[in-house]
PDB file of C-alpha atoms in Angstrom:
ATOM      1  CA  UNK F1162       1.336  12.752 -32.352  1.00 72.00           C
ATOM      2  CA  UNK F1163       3.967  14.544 -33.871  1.00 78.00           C
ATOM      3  CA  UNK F1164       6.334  11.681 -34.371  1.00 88.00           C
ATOM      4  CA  UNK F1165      10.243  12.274 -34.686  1.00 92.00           C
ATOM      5  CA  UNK F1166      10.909  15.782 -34.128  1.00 94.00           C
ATOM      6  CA  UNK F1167      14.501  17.257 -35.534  1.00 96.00           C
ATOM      7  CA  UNK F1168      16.284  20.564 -34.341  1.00 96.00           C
ATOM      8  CA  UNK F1169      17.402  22.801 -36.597  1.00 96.00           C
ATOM      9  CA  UNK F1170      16.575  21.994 -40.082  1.00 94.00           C
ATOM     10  CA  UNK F1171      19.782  23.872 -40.709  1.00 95.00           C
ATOM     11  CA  UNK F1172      22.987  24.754 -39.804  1.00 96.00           C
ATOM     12  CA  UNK F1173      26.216  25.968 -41.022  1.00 97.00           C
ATOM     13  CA  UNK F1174      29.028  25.303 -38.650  1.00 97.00           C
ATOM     14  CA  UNK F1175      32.810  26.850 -38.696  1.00 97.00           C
ATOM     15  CA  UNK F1176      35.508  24.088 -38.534  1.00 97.00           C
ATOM     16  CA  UNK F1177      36.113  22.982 -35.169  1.00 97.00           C
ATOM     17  CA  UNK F1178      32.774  24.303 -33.827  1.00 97.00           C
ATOM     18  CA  UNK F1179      30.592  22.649 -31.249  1.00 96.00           C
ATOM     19  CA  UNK F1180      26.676  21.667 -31.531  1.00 96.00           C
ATOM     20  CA  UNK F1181      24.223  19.366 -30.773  1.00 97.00           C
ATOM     21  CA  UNK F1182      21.538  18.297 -32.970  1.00 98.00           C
ATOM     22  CA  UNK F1183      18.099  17.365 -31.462  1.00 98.00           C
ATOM     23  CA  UNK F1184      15.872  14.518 -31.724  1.00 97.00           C
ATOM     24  CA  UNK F1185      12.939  13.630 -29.846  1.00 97.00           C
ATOM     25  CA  UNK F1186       9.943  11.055 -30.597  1.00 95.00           C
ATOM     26  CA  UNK F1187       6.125  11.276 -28.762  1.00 93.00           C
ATOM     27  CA  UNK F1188       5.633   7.217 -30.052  1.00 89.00           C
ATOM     28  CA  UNK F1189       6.857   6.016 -26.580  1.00 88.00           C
ATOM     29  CA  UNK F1190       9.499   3.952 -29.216  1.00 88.00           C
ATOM     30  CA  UNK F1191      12.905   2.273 -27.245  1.00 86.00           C
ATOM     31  CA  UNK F1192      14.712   2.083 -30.426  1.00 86.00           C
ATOM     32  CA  UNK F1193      16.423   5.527 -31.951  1.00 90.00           C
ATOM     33  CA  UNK F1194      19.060   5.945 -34.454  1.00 92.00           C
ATOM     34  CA  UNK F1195      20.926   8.626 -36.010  1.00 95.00           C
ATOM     35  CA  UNK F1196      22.405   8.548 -40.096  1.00 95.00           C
ATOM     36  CA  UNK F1197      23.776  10.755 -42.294  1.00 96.00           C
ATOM     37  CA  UNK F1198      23.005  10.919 -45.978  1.00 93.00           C
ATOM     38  CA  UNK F1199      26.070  11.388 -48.468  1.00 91.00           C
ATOM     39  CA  UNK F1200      25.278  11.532 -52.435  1.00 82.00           C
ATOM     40  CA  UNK F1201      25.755   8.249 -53.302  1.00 76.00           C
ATOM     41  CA  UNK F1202      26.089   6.986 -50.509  1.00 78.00           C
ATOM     42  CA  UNK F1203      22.716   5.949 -49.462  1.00 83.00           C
ATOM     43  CA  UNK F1204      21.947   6.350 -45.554  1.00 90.00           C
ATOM     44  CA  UNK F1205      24.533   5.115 -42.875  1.00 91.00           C
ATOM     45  CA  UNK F1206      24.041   4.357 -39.010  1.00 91.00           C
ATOM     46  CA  UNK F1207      25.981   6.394 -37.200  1.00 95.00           C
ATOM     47  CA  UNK F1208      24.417   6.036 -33.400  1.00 94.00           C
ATOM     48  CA  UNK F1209      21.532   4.114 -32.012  1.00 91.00           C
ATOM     49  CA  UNK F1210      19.882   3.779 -28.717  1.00 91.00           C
ATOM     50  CA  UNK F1211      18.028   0.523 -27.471  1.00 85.00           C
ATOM     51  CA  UNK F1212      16.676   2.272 -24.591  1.00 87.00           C
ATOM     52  CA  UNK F1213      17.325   5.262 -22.358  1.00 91.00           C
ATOM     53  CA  UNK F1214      21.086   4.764 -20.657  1.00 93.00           C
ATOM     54  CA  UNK F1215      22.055   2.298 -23.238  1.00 92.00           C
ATOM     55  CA  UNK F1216      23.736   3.222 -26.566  1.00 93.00           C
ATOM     56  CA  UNK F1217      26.047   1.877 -29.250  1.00 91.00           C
ATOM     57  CA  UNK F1218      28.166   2.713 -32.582  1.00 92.00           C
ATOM     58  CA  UNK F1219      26.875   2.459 -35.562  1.00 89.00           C
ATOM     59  CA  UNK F1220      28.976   2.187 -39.325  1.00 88.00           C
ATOM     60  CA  UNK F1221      30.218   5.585 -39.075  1.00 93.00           C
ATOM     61  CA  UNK F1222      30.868   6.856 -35.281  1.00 95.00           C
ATOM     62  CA  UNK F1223      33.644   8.973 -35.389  1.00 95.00           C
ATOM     63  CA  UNK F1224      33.533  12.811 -34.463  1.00 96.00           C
ATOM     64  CA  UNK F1225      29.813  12.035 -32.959  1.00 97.00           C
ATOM     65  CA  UNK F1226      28.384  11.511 -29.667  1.00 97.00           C
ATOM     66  CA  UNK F1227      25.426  10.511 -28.259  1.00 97.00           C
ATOM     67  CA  UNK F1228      23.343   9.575 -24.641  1.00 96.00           C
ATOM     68  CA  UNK F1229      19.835   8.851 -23.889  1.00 96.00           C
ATOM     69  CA  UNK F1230      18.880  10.210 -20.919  1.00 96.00           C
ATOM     70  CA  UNK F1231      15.462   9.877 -21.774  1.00 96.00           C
ATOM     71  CA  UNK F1232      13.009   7.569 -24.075  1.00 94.00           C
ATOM     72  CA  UNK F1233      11.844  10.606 -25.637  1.00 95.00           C
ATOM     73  CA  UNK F1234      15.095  12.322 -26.678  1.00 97.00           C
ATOM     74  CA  UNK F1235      18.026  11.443 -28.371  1.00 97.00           C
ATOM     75  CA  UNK F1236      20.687  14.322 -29.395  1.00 98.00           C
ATOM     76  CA  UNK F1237      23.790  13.873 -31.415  1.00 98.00           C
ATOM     77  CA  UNK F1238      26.649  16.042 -30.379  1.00 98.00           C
ATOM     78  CA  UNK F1239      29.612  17.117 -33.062  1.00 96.00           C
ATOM     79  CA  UNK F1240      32.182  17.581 -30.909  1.00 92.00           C
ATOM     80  CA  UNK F1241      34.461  19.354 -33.218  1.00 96.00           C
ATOM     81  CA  UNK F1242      33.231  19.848 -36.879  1.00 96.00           C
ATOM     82  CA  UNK F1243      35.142  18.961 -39.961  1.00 97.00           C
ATOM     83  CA  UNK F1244      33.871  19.399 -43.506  1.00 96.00           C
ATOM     84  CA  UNK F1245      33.473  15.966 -44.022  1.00 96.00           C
ATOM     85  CA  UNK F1246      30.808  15.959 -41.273  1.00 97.00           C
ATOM     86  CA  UNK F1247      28.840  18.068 -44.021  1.00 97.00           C
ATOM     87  CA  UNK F1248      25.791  16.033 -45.000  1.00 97.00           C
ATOM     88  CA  UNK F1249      21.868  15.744 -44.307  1.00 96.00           C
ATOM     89  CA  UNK F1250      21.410  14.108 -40.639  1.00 97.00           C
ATOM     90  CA  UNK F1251      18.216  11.662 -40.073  1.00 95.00           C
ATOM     91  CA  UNK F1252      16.591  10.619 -36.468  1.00 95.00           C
ATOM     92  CA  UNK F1253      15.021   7.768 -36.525  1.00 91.00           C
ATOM     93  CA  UNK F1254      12.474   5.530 -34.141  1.00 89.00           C
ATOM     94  CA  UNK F1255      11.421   2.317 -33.946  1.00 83.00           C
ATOM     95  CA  UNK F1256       9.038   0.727 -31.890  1.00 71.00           C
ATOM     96  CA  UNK F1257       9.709  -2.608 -30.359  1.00 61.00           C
ATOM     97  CA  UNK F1258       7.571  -5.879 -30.469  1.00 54.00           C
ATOM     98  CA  UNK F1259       5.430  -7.341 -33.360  1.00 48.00           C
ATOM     99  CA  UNK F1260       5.907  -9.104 -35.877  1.00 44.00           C
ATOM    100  CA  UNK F1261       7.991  -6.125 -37.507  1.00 52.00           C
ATOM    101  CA  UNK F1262       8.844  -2.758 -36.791  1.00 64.00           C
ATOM    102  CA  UNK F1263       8.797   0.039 -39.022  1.00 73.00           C
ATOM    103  CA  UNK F1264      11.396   3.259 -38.551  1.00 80.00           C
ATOM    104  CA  UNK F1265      10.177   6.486 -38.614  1.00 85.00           C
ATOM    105  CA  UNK F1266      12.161   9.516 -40.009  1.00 89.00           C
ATOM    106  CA  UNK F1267      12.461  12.782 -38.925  1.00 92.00           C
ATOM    107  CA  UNK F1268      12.233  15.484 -41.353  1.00 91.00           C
ATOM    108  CA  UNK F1269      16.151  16.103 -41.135  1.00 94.00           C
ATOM    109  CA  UNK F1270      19.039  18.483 -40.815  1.00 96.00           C
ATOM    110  CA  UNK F1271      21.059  19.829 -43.547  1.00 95.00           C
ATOM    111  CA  UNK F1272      24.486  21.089 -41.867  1.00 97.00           C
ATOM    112  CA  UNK F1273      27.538  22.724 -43.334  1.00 97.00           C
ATOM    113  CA  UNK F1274      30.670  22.684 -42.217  1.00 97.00           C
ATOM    114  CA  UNK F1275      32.935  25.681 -43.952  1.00 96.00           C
TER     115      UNK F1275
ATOM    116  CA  UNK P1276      27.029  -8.438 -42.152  1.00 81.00           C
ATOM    117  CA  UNK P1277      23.806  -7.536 -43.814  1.00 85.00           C
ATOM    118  CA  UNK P1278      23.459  -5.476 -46.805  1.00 91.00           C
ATOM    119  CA  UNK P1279      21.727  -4.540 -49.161  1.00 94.00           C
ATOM    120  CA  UNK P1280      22.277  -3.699 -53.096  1.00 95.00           C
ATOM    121  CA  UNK P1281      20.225  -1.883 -55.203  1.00 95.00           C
ATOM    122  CA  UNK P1282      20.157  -0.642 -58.906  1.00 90.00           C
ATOM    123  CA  UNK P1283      22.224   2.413 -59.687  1.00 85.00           C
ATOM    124  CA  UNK P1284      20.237   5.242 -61.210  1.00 85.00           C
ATOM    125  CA  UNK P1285      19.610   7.801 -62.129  1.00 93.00           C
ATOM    126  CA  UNK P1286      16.518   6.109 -63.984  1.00 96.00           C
ATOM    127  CA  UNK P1287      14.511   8.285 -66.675  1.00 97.00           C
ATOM    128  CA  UNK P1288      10.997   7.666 -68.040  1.00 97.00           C
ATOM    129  CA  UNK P1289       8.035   8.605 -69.501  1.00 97.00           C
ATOM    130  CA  UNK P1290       4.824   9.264 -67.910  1.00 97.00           C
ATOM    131  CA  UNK P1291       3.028   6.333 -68.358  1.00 96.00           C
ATOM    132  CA  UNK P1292       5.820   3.878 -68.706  1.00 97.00           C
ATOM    133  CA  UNK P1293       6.645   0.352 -66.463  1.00 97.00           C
ATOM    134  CA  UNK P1294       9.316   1.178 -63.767  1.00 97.00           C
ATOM    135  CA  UNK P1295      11.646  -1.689 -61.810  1.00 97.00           C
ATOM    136  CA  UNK P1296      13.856  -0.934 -59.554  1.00 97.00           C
ATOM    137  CA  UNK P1297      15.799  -4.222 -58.519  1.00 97.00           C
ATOM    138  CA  UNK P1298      16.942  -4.773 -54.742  1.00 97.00           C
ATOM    139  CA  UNK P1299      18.627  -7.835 -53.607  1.00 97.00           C
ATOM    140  CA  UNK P1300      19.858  -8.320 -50.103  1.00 96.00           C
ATOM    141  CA  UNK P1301      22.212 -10.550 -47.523  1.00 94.00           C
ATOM    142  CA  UNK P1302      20.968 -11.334 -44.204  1.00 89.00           C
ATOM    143  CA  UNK P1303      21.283 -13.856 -41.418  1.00 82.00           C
ATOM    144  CA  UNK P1304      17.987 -15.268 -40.599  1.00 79.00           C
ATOM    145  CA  UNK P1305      14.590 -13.253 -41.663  1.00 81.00           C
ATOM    146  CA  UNK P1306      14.752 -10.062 -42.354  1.00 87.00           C
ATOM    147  CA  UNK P1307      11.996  -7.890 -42.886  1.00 88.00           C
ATOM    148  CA  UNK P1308      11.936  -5.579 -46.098  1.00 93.00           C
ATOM    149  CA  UNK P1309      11.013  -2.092 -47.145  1.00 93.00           C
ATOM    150  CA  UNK P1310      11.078   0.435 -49.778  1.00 96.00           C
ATOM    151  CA  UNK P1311      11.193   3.807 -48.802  1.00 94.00           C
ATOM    152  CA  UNK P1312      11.076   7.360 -50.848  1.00 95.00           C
ATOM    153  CA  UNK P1313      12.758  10.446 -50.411  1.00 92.00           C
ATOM    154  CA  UNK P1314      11.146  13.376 -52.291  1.00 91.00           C
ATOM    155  CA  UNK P1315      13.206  16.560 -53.035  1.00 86.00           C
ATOM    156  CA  UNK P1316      14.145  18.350 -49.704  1.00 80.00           C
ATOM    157  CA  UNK P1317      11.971  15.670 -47.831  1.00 83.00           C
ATOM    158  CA  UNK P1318      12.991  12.895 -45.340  1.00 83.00           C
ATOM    159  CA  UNK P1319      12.197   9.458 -45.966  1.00 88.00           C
ATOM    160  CA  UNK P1320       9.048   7.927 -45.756  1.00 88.00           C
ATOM    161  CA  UNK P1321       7.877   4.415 -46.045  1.00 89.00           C
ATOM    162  CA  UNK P1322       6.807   3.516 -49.012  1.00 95.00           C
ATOM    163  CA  UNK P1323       5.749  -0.677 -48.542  1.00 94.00           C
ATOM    164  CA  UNK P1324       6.968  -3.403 -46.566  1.00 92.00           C
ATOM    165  CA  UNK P1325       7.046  -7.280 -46.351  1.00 92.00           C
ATOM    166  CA  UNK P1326       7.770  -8.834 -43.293  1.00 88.00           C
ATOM    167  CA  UNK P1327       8.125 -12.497 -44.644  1.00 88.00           C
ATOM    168  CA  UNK P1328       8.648 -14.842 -47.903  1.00 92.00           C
ATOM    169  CA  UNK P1329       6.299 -14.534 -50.470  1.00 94.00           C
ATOM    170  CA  UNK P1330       4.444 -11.489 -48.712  1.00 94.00           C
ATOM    171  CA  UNK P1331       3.732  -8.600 -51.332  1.00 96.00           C
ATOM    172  CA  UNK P1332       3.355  -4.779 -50.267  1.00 95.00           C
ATOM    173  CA  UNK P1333       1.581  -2.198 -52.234  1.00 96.00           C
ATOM    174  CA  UNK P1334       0.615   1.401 -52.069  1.00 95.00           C
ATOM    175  CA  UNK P1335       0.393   4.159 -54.073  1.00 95.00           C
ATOM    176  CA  UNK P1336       0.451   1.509 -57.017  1.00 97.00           C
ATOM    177  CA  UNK P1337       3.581   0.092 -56.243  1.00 98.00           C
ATOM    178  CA  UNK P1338       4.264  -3.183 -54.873  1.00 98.00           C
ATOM    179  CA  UNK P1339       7.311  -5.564 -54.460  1.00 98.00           C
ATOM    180  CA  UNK P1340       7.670  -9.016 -53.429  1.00 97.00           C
ATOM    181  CA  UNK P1341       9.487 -10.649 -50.789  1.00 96.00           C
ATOM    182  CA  UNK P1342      11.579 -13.436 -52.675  1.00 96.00           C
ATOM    183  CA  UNK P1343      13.478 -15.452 -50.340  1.00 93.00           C
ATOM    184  CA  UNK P1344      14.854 -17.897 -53.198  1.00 94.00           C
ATOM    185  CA  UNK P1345      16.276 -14.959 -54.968  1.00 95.00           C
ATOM    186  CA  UNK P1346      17.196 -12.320 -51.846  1.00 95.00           C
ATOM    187  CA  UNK P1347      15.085  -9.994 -53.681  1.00 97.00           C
ATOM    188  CA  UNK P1348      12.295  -7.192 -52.874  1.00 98.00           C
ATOM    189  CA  UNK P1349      12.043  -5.534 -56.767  1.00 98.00           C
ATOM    190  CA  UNK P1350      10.187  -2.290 -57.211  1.00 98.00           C
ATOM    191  CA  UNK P1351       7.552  -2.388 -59.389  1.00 98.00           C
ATOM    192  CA  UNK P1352       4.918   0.223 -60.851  1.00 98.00           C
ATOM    193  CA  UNK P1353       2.935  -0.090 -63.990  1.00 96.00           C
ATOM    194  CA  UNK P1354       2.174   3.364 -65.017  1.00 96.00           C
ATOM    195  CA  UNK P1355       4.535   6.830 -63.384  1.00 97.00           C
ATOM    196  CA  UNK P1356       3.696   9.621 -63.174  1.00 97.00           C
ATOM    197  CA  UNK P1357       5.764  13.054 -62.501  1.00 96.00           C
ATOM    198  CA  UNK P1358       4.624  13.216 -59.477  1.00 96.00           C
ATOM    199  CA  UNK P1359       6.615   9.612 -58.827  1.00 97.00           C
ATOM    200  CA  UNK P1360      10.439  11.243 -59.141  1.00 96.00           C
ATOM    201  CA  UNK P1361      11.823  11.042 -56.252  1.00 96.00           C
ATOM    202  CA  UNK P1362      14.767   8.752 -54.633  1.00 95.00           C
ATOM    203  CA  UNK P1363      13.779   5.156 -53.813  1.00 96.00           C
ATOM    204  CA  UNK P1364      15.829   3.233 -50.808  1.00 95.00           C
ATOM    205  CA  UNK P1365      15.473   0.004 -50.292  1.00 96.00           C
ATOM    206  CA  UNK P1366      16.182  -1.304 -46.874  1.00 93.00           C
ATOM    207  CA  UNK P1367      15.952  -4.278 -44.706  1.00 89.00           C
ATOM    208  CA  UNK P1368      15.461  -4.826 -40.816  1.00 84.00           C
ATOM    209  CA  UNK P1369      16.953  -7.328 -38.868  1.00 75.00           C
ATOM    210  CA  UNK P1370      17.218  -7.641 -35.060  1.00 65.00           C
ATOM    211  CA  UNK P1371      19.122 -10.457 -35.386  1.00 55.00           C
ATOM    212  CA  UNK P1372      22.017  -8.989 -37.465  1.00 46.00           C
ATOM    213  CA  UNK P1373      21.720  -5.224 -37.541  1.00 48.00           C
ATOM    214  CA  UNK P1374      20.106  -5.006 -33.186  1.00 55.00           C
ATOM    215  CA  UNK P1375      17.112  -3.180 -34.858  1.00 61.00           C
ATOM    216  CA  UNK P1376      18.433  -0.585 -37.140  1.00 73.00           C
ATOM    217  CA  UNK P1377      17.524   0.040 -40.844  1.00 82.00           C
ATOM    218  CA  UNK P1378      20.312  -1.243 -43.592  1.00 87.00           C
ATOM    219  CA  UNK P1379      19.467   0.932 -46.508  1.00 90.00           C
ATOM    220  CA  UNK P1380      20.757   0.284 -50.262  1.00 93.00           C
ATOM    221  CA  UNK P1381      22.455   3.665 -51.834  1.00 92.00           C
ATOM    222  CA  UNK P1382      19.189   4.753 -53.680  1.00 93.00           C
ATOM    223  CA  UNK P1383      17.877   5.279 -56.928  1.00 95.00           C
ATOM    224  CA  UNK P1384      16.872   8.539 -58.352  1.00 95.00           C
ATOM    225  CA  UNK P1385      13.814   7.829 -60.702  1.00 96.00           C
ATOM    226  CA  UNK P1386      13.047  11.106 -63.144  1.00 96.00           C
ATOM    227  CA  UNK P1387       9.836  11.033 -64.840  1.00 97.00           C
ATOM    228  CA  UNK P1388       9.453  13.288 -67.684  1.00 96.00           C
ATOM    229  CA  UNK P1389       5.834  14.327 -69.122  1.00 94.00           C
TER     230      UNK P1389
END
């Protein structure tokens, strides 16, 4: 198993640029979720999907899309970068049923936005 | 909505010394609780859980208790080490308030000097 799988580790973006940044779990999980990490700030919810075809906003949506075409992947998409999209991007999955369900992390991606 | 609050750091100790870091949370019904660490230039990974009242977790010599009375899941250790620095987050699941996503306190920076 290689868990949650993140693409790149990093990136340095022009403003206004295009990209997508890559998830994709091997844990057969329904739930995935994308945050950003701020200083300070702690981790925020930015996307999440509770199944392939079906996603919703999270705290902090704007300038992001998402779609989950699959169970396995789940890709967030700047549409036009701004320098306050600069932080350190987290996938996360969750598997459903139990009594709980823990989230795994991918390892991250540290973008800049000049 | 859900939240959760946790201690403001940065902490600084001593090798050998008795860490705490306090977490108390709001949530609707029964949330289940975690503590999860963030070494430098790592993602997060779990630390401990507790999926209801009274339950403790524990691992690497840390444990915290699930105290419904209070709304609190304090992190406690008896004896750092270096190796211990890192960024604690403590978080809390709910599928009834949050549809299955992680809400994650700002985290503490713990510092443990030799």
């Amino acid at each position: 198993n290689a868990g949650v799988t993140q693409t790149p580790k990093f990136q340095v973006l022009k403003t206004g640029q295009s990209m997508t940044l890559q998830c994709a779990q091997d844990m057969n999980h329904e739930y995935m979720s994308w945050y950003r990490q701020d200083p300070g700030m702690g981790l925020r919810l930015i996307h999440y999907s509770v199944g392939a075809g079906i996603t919703d906003q999270g705290e902090v949506p704007n300038g992001y899309n998402v779609s989950r075409s699959t169970t396995e992947d789940f890709p967030l998409r700047l549409l036009s970068a701004a320098p306050s999209q600069t932080s350190v991007y987290f996938c996360a999955s969750t598997g459903a049923g139990g009594t709980y369900n823990e989230q795994f992390f991918g390892p991250g991606t540290r973008l800049t936005v000049l | 909505g859900d939240s959760v609050t946790q201690m403001e750091g940065p902490v600084t100790l001593s090798e050998e010394a008795f860490l705490t870091i306090n977490c108390t949370y709001t949530a609707t019904g029964y949330p289940s609780l975690f503590w999860y660490v963030q070494y430098p230039g790592e993602g997060l990974q779990l630390l401990l859980k507790a999926t209801k009242a009274d339950d403790k977790g524990s691992n690497k010599g840390f444990e915290a208790t699930y105290r419904k009375e209070t709304t609190s899941f304090h992190l406690e250790k008896g004896s750092v080490q270096v190796s211990d620095s890192a960024v604690y987050f403590c978080a809390l699941l709910n599928y009834g308030g949050s549809q299955g996503n992680l809400i994650f306190g700002k985290g503490t920076k713990l510092s443990v000097k030799p």
